[in-house]
Amino acid sequence: MKNIYIITLFFILLGCHNEDNPKVELQAGKYTLTDDPNDYVQHYIYDFYQKYGVVILTNPDSSDYVYNFNNQNPISLKAPEQEKEVLKTGLQFIEEQFLNIYDDNFKKKYFPFTIQLANRIELWILGDYDLVNAYSSSGFIAIANINDDLTTLEETTRNNYRGDINQSLWTEYLLKREAWFVPGAFYEVSKEYYGDYSLFESYTVEEGIIEARECGFITFDPYMSETEDPEDCLLFIPSQEMDVQQYFQFLFSSTKEELDELMEEYPLVEQKYLLLQDAIQKQLDIDIFSFCLPS
């Protein structure tokens, strides 16, 4: 048995970073990783840290995710059941939907210090919460839905989780750590619509998506009417932040054929995707279109 004594998850000021390597600097010791070749979960976590310097937490507590030194994350996280089969299935799930998408160099250079497994993640806004599939902050990404349901997920749900996890990494962690930058031209395409609610009446969800894509958005942000009738929704324009998130969510949850079809049908969507592709190719030497689902 080998022990690795690694450092705790308390960050230096958020503004301090290295643009070539957005990982946070860390202080004092907290976690001990012990290898056990006979324990799939323990060995996986040990091996992953050895290779990439990233700690996978299967039982995070509030000290792992609430504070980022000088600010507080508005989330509450429920850890998974600590049964070995649940954790093994969870690790296999995130490996398929997240970890294996990226090569070794990317994981070493651009992954946050911890990957935190959760049964559920509650994002608190104005005294209420929404359940989210993933959440990233300055030193971690938390991934929800690690439970018995993973073994019976429908393909659409699984793909949606893939989109949410990876867009969280790109838009909530890497973008905010300045590993890459959204080109200003991306926002210019739909700038006349941001914050303008005067254009929109009630739509069906399908009508709203079509209207959104004609304006250069993946979808509008739906607000259900008081009747909660899916055929009668008030649809709001995404913020600039949500706009980028939706582009990445669609990218990671769709095949290249589906992406090509979308871009062919909606010229403004194509324009914005090509701007993102070009920017990240120049900044990180990565073709984001390679992240689409396998056909």
PDB file of C-alpha atoms in Angstrom:
ATOM      1  CA  MET A   1       0.000   0.000   0.000  1.00  0.00           C
ATOM      2  CA  LYS A   2       1.304   3.405  -0.908  1.00  0.00           C
ATOM      3  CA  ASN A   3       0.304   6.727   0.544  1.00  0.00           C
ATOM      4  CA  ILE A   4       0.345  10.022  -1.221  1.00  0.00           C
ATOM      5  CA  TYR A   5      -0.106  13.074   0.904  1.00  0.00           C
ATOM      6  CA  ILE A   6      -1.579  15.780  -1.225  1.00  0.00           C
ATOM      7  CA  ILE A   7      -2.606  19.292  -0.589  1.00  0.00           C
ATOM      8  CA  THR A   8      -5.924  20.683   0.439  1.00  0.00           C
ATOM      9  CA  LEU A   9      -8.404  22.570  -1.605  1.00  0.00           C
ATOM     10  CA  PHE A  10      -7.972  26.123  -0.382  1.00  0.00           C
ATOM     11  CA  PHE A  11      -7.271  28.581  -3.155  1.00  0.00           C
ATOM     12  CA  ILE A  12      -5.207  31.694  -3.532  1.00  0.00           C
ATOM     13  CA  LEU A  13      -6.993  34.744  -4.868  1.00  0.00           C
ATOM     14  CA  LEU A  14      -9.129  33.968  -7.891  1.00  0.00           C
ATOM     15  CA  GLY A  15      -7.353  36.575  -9.956  1.00  0.00           C
ATOM     16  CA  CYS A  16      -3.998  34.837  -9.627  1.00  0.00           C
ATOM     17  CA  HIS A  17      -3.487  32.360 -12.421  1.00  0.00           C
ATOM     18  CA  ASN A  18      -1.203  31.238 -15.179  1.00  0.00           C
ATOM     19  CA  GLU A  19      -2.815  31.590 -18.621  1.00  0.00           C
ATOM     20  CA  ASP A  20      -0.854  28.588 -19.897  1.00  0.00           C
ATOM     21  CA  ASN A  21      -2.071  26.440 -17.008  1.00  0.00           C
ATOM     22  CA  PRO A  22      -5.302  27.520 -15.341  1.00  0.00           C
ATOM     23  CA  LYS A  23      -4.985  25.141 -12.373  1.00  0.00           C
ATOM     24  CA  VAL A  24      -5.160  26.851  -9.018  1.00  0.00           C
ATOM     25  CA  GLU A  25      -2.338  27.107  -6.548  1.00  0.00           C
ATOM     26  CA  LEU A  26      -2.989  25.228  -3.325  1.00  0.00           C
ATOM     27  CA  GLN A  27      -1.923  25.358   0.288  1.00  0.00           C
ATOM     28  CA  ALA A  28      -1.805  23.031   3.368  1.00  0.00           C
ATOM     29  CA  GLY A  29      -2.584  19.261   3.461  1.00  0.00           C
ATOM     30  CA  LYS A  30      -5.961  17.543   3.664  1.00  0.00           C
ATOM     31  CA  TYR A  31      -6.396  14.467   1.480  1.00  0.00           C
ATOM     32  CA  THR A  32      -4.628  11.143   1.694  1.00  0.00           C
ATOM     33  CA  LEU A  33      -4.852   8.798  -1.274  1.00  0.00           C
ATOM     34  CA  THR A  34      -4.120   5.141  -0.705  1.00  0.00           C
ATOM     35  CA  ASP A  35      -3.728   2.648  -3.527  1.00  0.00           C
ATOM     36  CA  ASP A  36      -5.466  -0.707  -3.356  1.00  0.00           C
ATOM     37  CA  PRO A  37      -5.139  -2.753  -6.578  1.00  0.00           C
ATOM     38  CA  ASN A  38      -7.964  -4.997  -5.408  1.00  0.00           C
ATOM     39  CA  ASP A  39     -10.409  -2.105  -5.038  1.00  0.00           C
ATOM     40  CA  TYR A  40     -11.527  -0.726  -8.422  1.00  0.00           C
ATOM     41  CA  VAL A  41     -12.644   2.644  -7.033  1.00  0.00           C
ATOM     42  CA  GLN A  42      -9.636   3.250  -4.801  1.00  0.00           C
ATOM     43  CA  HIS A  43      -7.162   2.189  -7.466  1.00  0.00           C
ATOM     44  CA  TYR A  44      -8.856   4.321 -10.140  1.00  0.00           C
ATOM     45  CA  ILE A  45      -8.684   7.433  -7.964  1.00  0.00           C
ATOM     46  CA  TYR A  46      -5.058   6.780  -7.010  1.00  0.00           C
ATOM     47  CA  ASP A  47      -4.016   6.107 -10.600  1.00  0.00           C
ATOM     48  CA  PHE A  48      -5.834   9.163 -11.941  1.00  0.00           C
ATOM     49  CA  TYR A  49      -4.059  11.439  -9.469  1.00  0.00           C
ATOM     50  CA  GLN A  50      -0.708   9.850 -10.294  1.00  0.00           C
ATOM     51  CA  LYS A  51      -1.217  10.519 -14.003  1.00  0.00           C
ATOM     52  CA  TYR A  52      -2.873  13.934 -14.008  1.00  0.00           C
ATOM     53  CA  GLY A  53      -2.556  15.556 -10.591  1.00  0.00           C
ATOM     54  CA  VAL A  54      -6.360  15.639 -10.302  1.00  0.00           C
ATOM     55  CA  VAL A  55      -8.200  14.313  -7.255  1.00  0.00           C
ATOM     56  CA  ILE A  56     -11.538  12.527  -7.704  1.00  0.00           C
ATOM     57  CA  LEU A  57     -13.704  12.958  -4.606  1.00  0.00           C
ATOM     58  CA  THR A  58     -16.435  10.357  -4.187  1.00  0.00           C
ATOM     59  CA  ASN A  59     -17.707  11.717  -0.858  1.00  0.00           C
ATOM     60  CA  PRO A  60     -17.249  15.520  -0.938  1.00  0.00           C
ATOM     61  CA  ASP A  61     -18.450  17.650   1.959  1.00  0.00           C
ATOM     62  CA  SER A  62     -19.203  21.359   2.151  1.00  0.00           C
ATOM     63  CA  SER A  63     -15.554  22.237   2.817  1.00  0.00           C
ATOM     64  CA  ASP A  64     -14.739  20.901  -0.650  1.00  0.00           C
ATOM     65  CA  TYR A  65     -17.179  22.991  -2.667  1.00  0.00           C
ATOM     66  CA  VAL A  66     -18.756  25.875  -0.733  1.00  0.00           C
ATOM     67  CA  TYR A  67     -15.919  28.384  -0.543  1.00  0.00           C
ATOM     68  CA  ASN A  68     -13.444  29.682  -3.088  1.00  0.00           C
ATOM     69  CA  PHE A  69     -11.314  31.639  -0.640  1.00  0.00           C
ATOM     70  CA  ASN A  70     -13.050  34.998  -1.053  1.00  0.00           C
ATOM     71  CA  ASN A  71     -16.439  34.019  -2.462  1.00  0.00           C
ATOM     72  CA  GLN A  72     -19.105  31.389  -1.907  1.00  0.00           C
ATOM     73  CA  ASN A  73     -20.527  28.953  -4.439  1.00  0.00           C
ATOM     74  CA  PRO A  74     -24.368  29.017  -4.408  1.00  0.00           C
ATOM     75  CA  ILE A  75     -24.720  25.248  -4.401  1.00  0.00           C
ATOM     76  CA  SER A  76     -25.643  22.407  -2.105  1.00  0.00           C
ATOM     77  CA  LEU A  77     -24.273  19.005  -2.997  1.00  0.00           C
ATOM     78  CA  LYS A  78     -25.520  15.597  -1.901  1.00  0.00           C
ATOM     79  CA  ALA A  79     -22.802  12.958  -2.096  1.00  0.00           C
ATOM     80  CA  PRO A  80     -23.490   9.611  -3.783  1.00  0.00           C
ATOM     81  CA  GLU A  81     -24.232   6.460  -1.835  1.00  0.00           C
ATOM     82  CA  GLN A  82     -20.820   5.094  -0.880  1.00  0.00           C
ATOM     83  CA  GLU A  83     -21.521   1.582  -2.152  1.00  0.00           C
ATOM     84  CA  LYS A  84     -18.695   0.292  -4.317  1.00  0.00           C
ATOM     85  CA  GLU A  85     -20.908  -0.658  -7.255  1.00  0.00           C
ATOM     86  CA  VAL A  86     -22.557   2.777  -7.345  1.00  0.00           C
ATOM     87  CA  LEU A  87     -19.156   4.487  -7.284  1.00  0.00           C
ATOM     88  CA  LYS A  88     -17.695   2.103  -9.860  1.00  0.00           C
ATOM     89  CA  THR A  89     -20.609   2.742 -12.218  1.00  0.00           C
ATOM     90  CA  GLY A  90     -20.243   6.487 -11.590  1.00  0.00           C
ATOM     91  CA  LEU A  91     -16.542   6.457 -12.452  1.00  0.00           C
ATOM     92  CA  GLN A  92     -17.216   4.477 -15.617  1.00  0.00           C
ATOM     93  CA  PHE A  93     -19.933   6.967 -16.545  1.00  0.00           C
ATOM     94  CA  ILE A  94     -17.742  10.066 -16.140  1.00  0.00           C
ATOM     95  CA  GLU A  95     -14.899   8.298 -17.905  1.00  0.00           C
ATOM     96  CA  GLU A  96     -17.104   7.704 -20.947  1.00  0.00           C
ATOM     97  CA  GLN A  97     -18.966  11.021 -20.963  1.00  0.00           C
ATOM     98  CA  PHE A  98     -16.157  13.311 -19.790  1.00  0.00           C
ATOM     99  CA  LEU A  99     -12.647  12.039 -19.086  1.00  0.00           C
ATOM    100  CA  ASN A 100     -12.008  10.050 -22.277  1.00  0.00           C
ATOM    101  CA  ILE A 101     -13.018  12.965 -24.483  1.00  0.00           C
ATOM    102  CA  TYR A 102      -9.706  14.671 -23.697  1.00  0.00           C
ATOM    103  CA  ASP A 103      -6.130  13.545 -24.257  1.00  0.00           C
ATOM    104  CA  ASP A 104      -3.540  13.220 -21.493  1.00  0.00           C
ATOM    105  CA  ASN A 105      -1.960  16.602 -22.166  1.00  0.00           C
ATOM    106  CA  PHE A 106      -5.307  18.371 -21.912  1.00  0.00           C
ATOM    107  CA  LYS A 107      -6.168  16.654 -18.626  1.00  0.00           C
ATOM    108  CA  LYS A 108      -2.782  17.548 -17.121  1.00  0.00           C
ATOM    109  CA  LYS A 109      -2.915  21.147 -18.281  1.00  0.00           C
ATOM    110  CA  TYR A 110      -6.556  22.180 -18.146  1.00  0.00           C
ATOM    111  CA  PHE A 111      -8.496  20.027 -15.679  1.00  0.00           C
ATOM    112  CA  PRO A 112      -9.417  21.529 -12.299  1.00  0.00           C
ATOM    113  CA  PHE A 113      -7.808  20.199  -9.121  1.00  0.00           C
ATOM    114  CA  THR A 114     -10.803  18.116  -8.052  1.00  0.00           C
ATOM    115  CA  ILE A 115     -13.618  16.251  -9.769  1.00  0.00           C
ATOM    116  CA  GLN A 116     -16.415  15.864  -7.231  1.00  0.00           C
ATOM    117  CA  LEU A 117     -19.053  13.164  -7.598  1.00  0.00           C
ATOM    118  CA  ALA A 118     -22.584  13.960  -6.456  1.00  0.00           C
ATOM    119  CA  ASN A 119     -25.971  12.326  -6.352  1.00  0.00           C
ATOM    120  CA  ARG A 120     -27.576  15.753  -6.835  1.00  0.00           C
ATOM    121  CA  ILE A 121     -26.466  19.362  -7.079  1.00  0.00           C
ATOM    122  CA  GLU A 122     -28.790  22.171  -6.037  1.00  0.00           C
ATOM    123  CA  LEU A 123     -28.007  25.601  -7.497  1.00  0.00           C
ATOM    124  CA  TRP A 124     -29.498  28.282  -5.249  1.00  0.00           C
ATOM    125  CA  ILE A 125     -30.857  31.456  -6.854  1.00  0.00           C
ATOM    126  CA  LEU A 126     -32.957  34.078  -5.093  1.00  0.00           C
ATOM    127  CA  GLY A 127     -33.957  31.809  -2.239  1.00  0.00           C
ATOM    128  CA  ASP A 128     -34.918  28.845  -4.412  1.00  0.00           C
ATOM    129  CA  TYR A 129     -32.941  26.170  -6.217  1.00  0.00           C
ATOM    130  CA  ASP A 130     -32.683  24.346  -9.527  1.00  0.00           C
ATOM    131  CA  LEU A 131     -31.193  20.900  -9.925  1.00  0.00           C
ATOM    132  CA  VAL A 132     -28.189  20.986 -12.269  1.00  0.00           C
ATOM    133  CA  ASN A 133     -26.221  18.159 -13.860  1.00  0.00           C
ATOM    134  CA  ALA A 134     -22.829  19.786 -13.336  1.00  0.00           C
ATOM    135  CA  TYR A 135     -21.268  22.825 -11.692  1.00  0.00           C
ATOM    136  CA  SER A 136     -17.773  24.250 -12.053  1.00  0.00           C
ATOM    137  CA  SER A 137     -15.921  26.812 -10.023  1.00  0.00           C
ATOM    138  CA  SER A 138     -12.338  28.025  -9.849  1.00  0.00           C
ATOM    139  CA  GLY A 139     -10.842  24.739  -8.645  1.00  0.00           C
ATOM    140  CA  PHE A 140     -13.345  21.958  -9.219  1.00  0.00           C
ATOM    141  CA  ILE A 141     -16.083  20.472 -11.310  1.00  0.00           C
ATOM    142  CA  ALA A 142     -18.959  18.677  -9.575  1.00  0.00           C
ATOM    143  CA  ILE A 143     -20.889  16.048 -11.530  1.00  0.00           C
ATOM    144  CA  ALA A 144     -24.383  15.000 -10.461  1.00  0.00           C
ATOM    145  CA  ASN A 145     -26.560  11.915 -11.060  1.00  0.00           C
ATOM    146  CA  ILE A 146     -24.073   9.423  -9.636  1.00  0.00           C
ATOM    147  CA  ASN A 147     -26.626   6.873  -8.467  1.00  0.00           C
ATOM    148  CA  ASP A 148     -28.324   3.606  -9.399  1.00  0.00           C
ATOM    149  CA  ASP A 149     -30.213   5.271 -12.269  1.00  0.00           C
ATOM    150  CA  LEU A 150     -27.048   5.474 -14.383  1.00  0.00           C
ATOM    151  CA  THR A 151     -27.440   1.860 -15.454  1.00  0.00           C
ATOM    152  CA  THR A 152     -30.839   2.515 -17.052  1.00  0.00           C
ATOM    153  CA  LEU A 153     -30.388   5.966 -18.608  1.00  0.00           C
ATOM    154  CA  GLU A 154     -32.040   6.599 -21.936  1.00  0.00           C
ATOM    155  CA  GLU A 155     -29.678   7.700 -24.690  1.00  0.00           C
ATOM    156  CA  THR A 156     -31.152  11.209 -24.909  1.00  0.00           C
ATOM    157  CA  THR A 157     -30.699  11.750 -21.172  1.00  0.00           C
ATOM    158  CA  ARG A 158     -27.150  10.393 -21.261  1.00  0.00           C
ATOM    159  CA  ASN A 159     -26.261  12.719 -24.139  1.00  0.00           C
ATOM    160  CA  ASN A 160     -27.801  15.654 -22.296  1.00  0.00           C
ATOM    161  CA  TYR A 161     -25.636  14.878 -19.253  1.00  0.00           C
ATOM    162  CA  ARG A 162     -22.594  14.750 -21.541  1.00  0.00           C
ATOM    163  CA  GLY A 163     -23.451  18.187 -22.885  1.00  0.00           C
ATOM    164  CA  ASP A 164     -23.987  19.713 -19.449  1.00  0.00           C
ATOM    165  CA  ILE A 165     -20.812  18.296 -17.906  1.00  0.00           C
ATOM    166  CA  ASN A 166     -18.520  19.409 -20.694  1.00  0.00           C
ATOM    167  CA  GLN A 167     -20.086  22.818 -21.243  1.00  0.00           C
ATOM    168  CA  SER A 168     -19.592  23.400 -17.524  1.00  0.00           C
ATOM    169  CA  LEU A 169     -15.877  22.705 -17.874  1.00  0.00           C
ATOM    170  CA  TRP A 170     -15.512  24.979 -20.894  1.00  0.00           C
ATOM    171  CA  THR A 171     -17.721  27.911 -19.925  1.00  0.00           C
ATOM    172  CA  GLU A 172     -17.683  27.908 -16.114  1.00  0.00           C
ATOM    173  CA  TYR A 173     -14.110  26.786 -15.472  1.00  0.00           C
ATOM    174  CA  LEU A 174     -11.797  27.237 -18.465  1.00  0.00           C
ATOM    175  CA  LEU A 175     -13.406  30.421 -19.755  1.00  0.00           C
ATOM    176  CA  LYS A 176     -13.488  32.071 -16.334  1.00  0.00           C
ATOM    177  CA  ARG A 177      -9.899  30.990 -15.675  1.00  0.00           C
ATOM    178  CA  GLU A 178      -9.001  32.694 -18.972  1.00  0.00           C
ATOM    179  CA  ALA A 179      -7.679  29.544 -20.605  1.00  0.00           C
ATOM    180  CA  TRP A 180      -9.541  30.786 -23.682  1.00  0.00           C
ATOM    181  CA  PHE A 181     -11.617  33.815 -24.705  1.00  0.00           C
ATOM    182  CA  VAL A 182     -14.893  34.184 -26.566  1.00  0.00           C
ATOM    183  CA  PRO A 183     -14.269  36.380 -29.621  1.00  0.00           C
ATOM    184  CA  GLY A 184     -16.214  39.638 -29.525  1.00  0.00           C
ATOM    185  CA  ALA A 185     -17.564  38.851 -32.985  1.00  0.00           C
ATOM    186  CA  PHE A 186     -19.541  35.963 -31.468  1.00  0.00           C
ATOM    187  CA  TYR A 187     -21.662  38.369 -29.441  1.00  0.00           C
ATOM    188  CA  GLU A 188     -21.977  40.811 -32.334  1.00  0.00           C
ATOM    189  CA  VAL A 189     -24.020  38.325 -34.360  1.00  0.00           C
ATOM    190  CA  SER A 190     -27.027  38.498 -32.015  1.00  0.00           C
ATOM    191  CA  LYS A 191     -26.252  41.682 -30.087  1.00  0.00           C
ATOM    192  CA  GLU A 192     -29.496  43.418 -31.081  1.00  0.00           C
ATOM    193  CA  TYR A 193     -31.476  40.778 -29.187  1.00  0.00           C
ATOM    194  CA  TYR A 194     -29.652  40.553 -25.838  1.00  0.00           C
ATOM    195  CA  GLY A 195     -31.886  41.912 -23.088  1.00  0.00           C
ATOM    196  CA  ASP A 196     -34.747  42.730 -25.469  1.00  0.00           C
ATOM    197  CA  TYR A 197     -37.953  41.087 -24.270  1.00  0.00           C
ATOM    198  CA  SER A 198     -40.288  43.217 -26.378  1.00  0.00           C
ATOM    199  CA  LEU A 199     -40.162  40.873 -29.368  1.00  0.00           C
ATOM    200  CA  PHE A 200     -41.631  37.833 -27.744  1.00  0.00           C
ATOM    201  CA  GLU A 201     -45.123  36.650 -27.061  1.00  0.00           C
ATOM    202  CA  SER A 202     -46.232  33.156 -26.097  1.00  0.00           C
ATOM    203  CA  TYR A 203     -44.871  30.301 -28.207  1.00  0.00           C
ATOM    204  CA  THR A 204     -45.003  26.576 -28.221  1.00  0.00           C
ATOM    205  CA  VAL A 205     -41.592  25.163 -27.313  1.00  0.00           C
ATOM    206  CA  GLU A 206     -41.011  24.055 -30.908  1.00  0.00           C
ATOM    207  CA  GLU A 207     -41.899  27.469 -32.338  1.00  0.00           C
ATOM    208  CA  GLY A 208     -39.619  29.126 -29.806  1.00  0.00           C
ATOM    209  CA  ILE A 209     -36.623  26.992 -30.753  1.00  0.00           C
ATOM    210  CA  ILE A 210     -37.077  27.787 -34.452  1.00  0.00           C
ATOM    211  CA  GLU A 211     -37.393  31.507 -33.703  1.00  0.00           C
ATOM    212  CA  ALA A 212     -34.316  31.372 -31.485  1.00  0.00           C
ATOM    213  CA  ARG A 213     -32.165  29.748 -34.127  1.00  0.00           C
ATOM    214  CA  GLU A 214     -33.213  32.251 -36.735  1.00  0.00           C
ATOM    215  CA  CYS A 215     -31.873  34.909 -34.337  1.00  0.00           C
ATOM    216  CA  GLY A 216     -28.600  33.037 -33.785  1.00  0.00           C
ATOM    217  CA  PHE A 217     -29.412  31.279 -30.492  1.00  0.00           C
ATOM    218  CA  ILE A 218     -29.552  27.545 -29.866  1.00  0.00           C
ATOM    219  CA  THR A 219     -32.762  28.012 -27.919  1.00  0.00           C
ATOM    220  CA  PHE A 220     -34.575  30.623 -25.890  1.00  0.00           C
ATOM    221  CA  ASP A 221     -34.731  30.368 -22.125  1.00  0.00           C
ATOM    222  CA  PRO A 222     -38.254  29.058 -21.486  1.00  0.00           C
ATOM    223  CA  TYR A 223     -40.470  30.457 -18.780  1.00  0.00           C
ATOM    224  CA  MET A 224     -43.623  28.422 -18.411  1.00  0.00           C
ATOM    225  CA  SER A 225     -46.940  30.228 -18.288  1.00  0.00           C
ATOM    226  CA  GLU A 226     -49.062  30.089 -15.155  1.00  0.00           C
ATOM    227  CA  THR A 227     -50.963  27.170 -16.663  1.00  0.00           C
ATOM    228  CA  GLU A 228     -47.677  25.281 -17.150  1.00  0.00           C
ATOM    229  CA  ASP A 229     -48.964  24.290 -20.567  1.00  0.00           C
ATOM    230  CA  PRO A 230     -46.030  23.251 -22.813  1.00  0.00           C
ATOM    231  CA  GLU A 231     -48.011  24.666 -25.731  1.00  0.00           C
ATOM    232  CA  ASP A 232     -48.040  28.114 -24.141  1.00  0.00           C
ATOM    233  CA  CYS A 233     -44.605  29.261 -23.002  1.00  0.00           C
ATOM    234  CA  LEU A 234     -43.055  32.678 -22.524  1.00  0.00           C
ATOM    235  CA  LEU A 235     -39.585  32.470 -24.005  1.00  0.00           C
ATOM    236  CA  PHE A 236     -36.735  34.756 -23.015  1.00  0.00           C
ATOM    237  CA  ILE A 237     -33.507  35.576 -24.795  1.00  0.00           C
ATOM    238  CA  PRO A 238     -30.398  34.062 -23.181  1.00  0.00           C
ATOM    239  CA  SER A 239     -27.823  36.291 -21.558  1.00  0.00           C
ATOM    240  CA  GLN A 240     -24.421  36.415 -23.231  1.00  0.00           C
ATOM    241  CA  GLU A 241     -23.149  33.860 -20.712  1.00  0.00           C
ATOM    242  CA  MET A 242     -26.067  31.504 -21.361  1.00  0.00           C
ATOM    243  CA  ASP A 243     -25.649  31.956 -25.105  1.00  0.00           C
ATOM    244  CA  VAL A 244     -22.124  30.504 -24.980  1.00  0.00           C
ATOM    245  CA  GLN A 245     -23.219  27.743 -22.600  1.00  0.00           C
ATOM    246  CA  GLN A 246     -25.973  26.634 -24.958  1.00  0.00           C
ATOM    247  CA  TYR A 247     -23.572  26.440 -27.892  1.00  0.00           C
ATOM    248  CA  PHE A 248     -21.251  24.129 -25.966  1.00  0.00           C
ATOM    249  CA  GLN A 249     -24.103  22.062 -24.569  1.00  0.00           C
ATOM    250  CA  PHE A 250     -25.422  21.367 -28.075  1.00  0.00           C
ATOM    251  CA  LEU A 251     -21.926  20.657 -29.394  1.00  0.00           C
ATOM    252  CA  PHE A 252     -21.178  17.987 -26.792  1.00  0.00           C
ATOM    253  CA  SER A 253     -24.640  16.400 -26.862  1.00  0.00           C
ATOM    254  CA  SER A 254     -24.928  16.090 -30.664  1.00  0.00           C
ATOM    255  CA  THR A 255     -23.250  14.182 -33.473  1.00  0.00           C
ATOM    256  CA  LYS A 256     -21.240  16.018 -36.133  1.00  0.00           C
ATOM    257  CA  GLU A 257     -24.026  15.219 -38.614  1.00  0.00           C
ATOM    258  CA  GLU A 258     -26.575  16.876 -36.331  1.00  0.00           C
ATOM    259  CA  LEU A 259     -24.295  19.873 -35.903  1.00  0.00           C
ATOM    260  CA  ASP A 260     -23.751  20.185 -39.665  1.00  0.00           C
ATOM    261  CA  GLU A 261     -27.493  19.982 -40.272  1.00  0.00           C
ATOM    262  CA  LEU A 262     -28.132  22.720 -37.710  1.00  0.00           C
ATOM    263  CA  MET A 263     -25.515  25.017 -39.230  1.00  0.00           C
ATOM    264  CA  GLU A 264     -26.746  24.410 -42.759  1.00  0.00           C
ATOM    265  CA  GLU A 265     -30.295  25.347 -41.792  1.00  0.00           C
ATOM    266  CA  TYR A 266     -29.492  28.413 -39.656  1.00  0.00           C
ATOM    267  CA  PRO A 267     -26.770  30.739 -41.055  1.00  0.00           C
ATOM    268  CA  LEU A 268     -26.376  32.806 -37.876  1.00  0.00           C
ATOM    269  CA  VAL A 269     -25.831  29.673 -35.791  1.00  0.00           C
ATOM    270  CA  GLU A 270     -23.215  28.519 -38.294  1.00  0.00           C
ATOM    271  CA  GLN A 271     -21.492  31.895 -38.135  1.00  0.00           C
ATOM    272  CA  LYS A 272     -21.236  31.770 -34.345  1.00  0.00           C
ATOM    273  CA  TYR A 273     -20.044  28.155 -34.267  1.00  0.00           C
ATOM    274  CA  LEU A 274     -17.327  28.905 -36.803  1.00  0.00           C
ATOM    275  CA  LEU A 275     -16.199  31.882 -34.723  1.00  0.00           C
ATOM    276  CA  LEU A 276     -15.898  29.656 -31.633  1.00  0.00           C
ATOM    277  CA  GLN A 277     -14.111  26.964 -33.607  1.00  0.00           C
ATOM    278  CA  ASP A 278     -11.613  29.435 -35.058  1.00  0.00           C
ATOM    279  CA  ALA A 279     -10.955  31.141 -31.712  1.00  0.00           C
ATOM    280  CA  ILE A 280     -10.263  27.927 -29.811  1.00  0.00           C
ATOM    281  CA  GLN A 281      -8.200  26.508 -32.666  1.00  0.00           C
ATOM    282  CA  LYS A 282      -5.968  29.572 -32.507  1.00  0.00           C
ATOM    283  CA  GLN A 283      -5.833  29.801 -28.717  1.00  0.00           C
ATOM    284  CA  LEU A 284      -5.563  26.131 -27.713  1.00  0.00           C
ATOM    285  CA  ASP A 285      -4.873  24.312 -30.999  1.00  0.00           C
ATOM    286  CA  ILE A 286      -8.040  22.245 -30.506  1.00  0.00           C
ATOM    287  CA  ASP A 287     -10.850  21.645 -32.983  1.00  0.00           C
ATOM    288  CA  ILE A 288     -14.009  21.790 -30.858  1.00  0.00           C
ATOM    289  CA  PHE A 289     -16.014  20.017 -33.555  1.00  0.00           C
ATOM    290  CA  SER A 290     -14.034  16.883 -32.693  1.00  0.00           C
ATOM    291  CA  PHE A 291     -15.894  16.854 -29.353  1.00  0.00           C
ATOM    292  CA  CYS A 292     -19.220  15.923 -30.938  1.00  0.00           C
ATOM    293  CA  LEU A 293     -20.801  12.588 -30.105  1.00  0.00           C
ATOM    294  CA  PRO A 294     -19.520   9.648 -32.138  1.00  0.00           C
ATOM    295  CA  SER A 295     -21.858   8.887 -35.041  1.00  0.00           C
TER     296      SER A 295
END
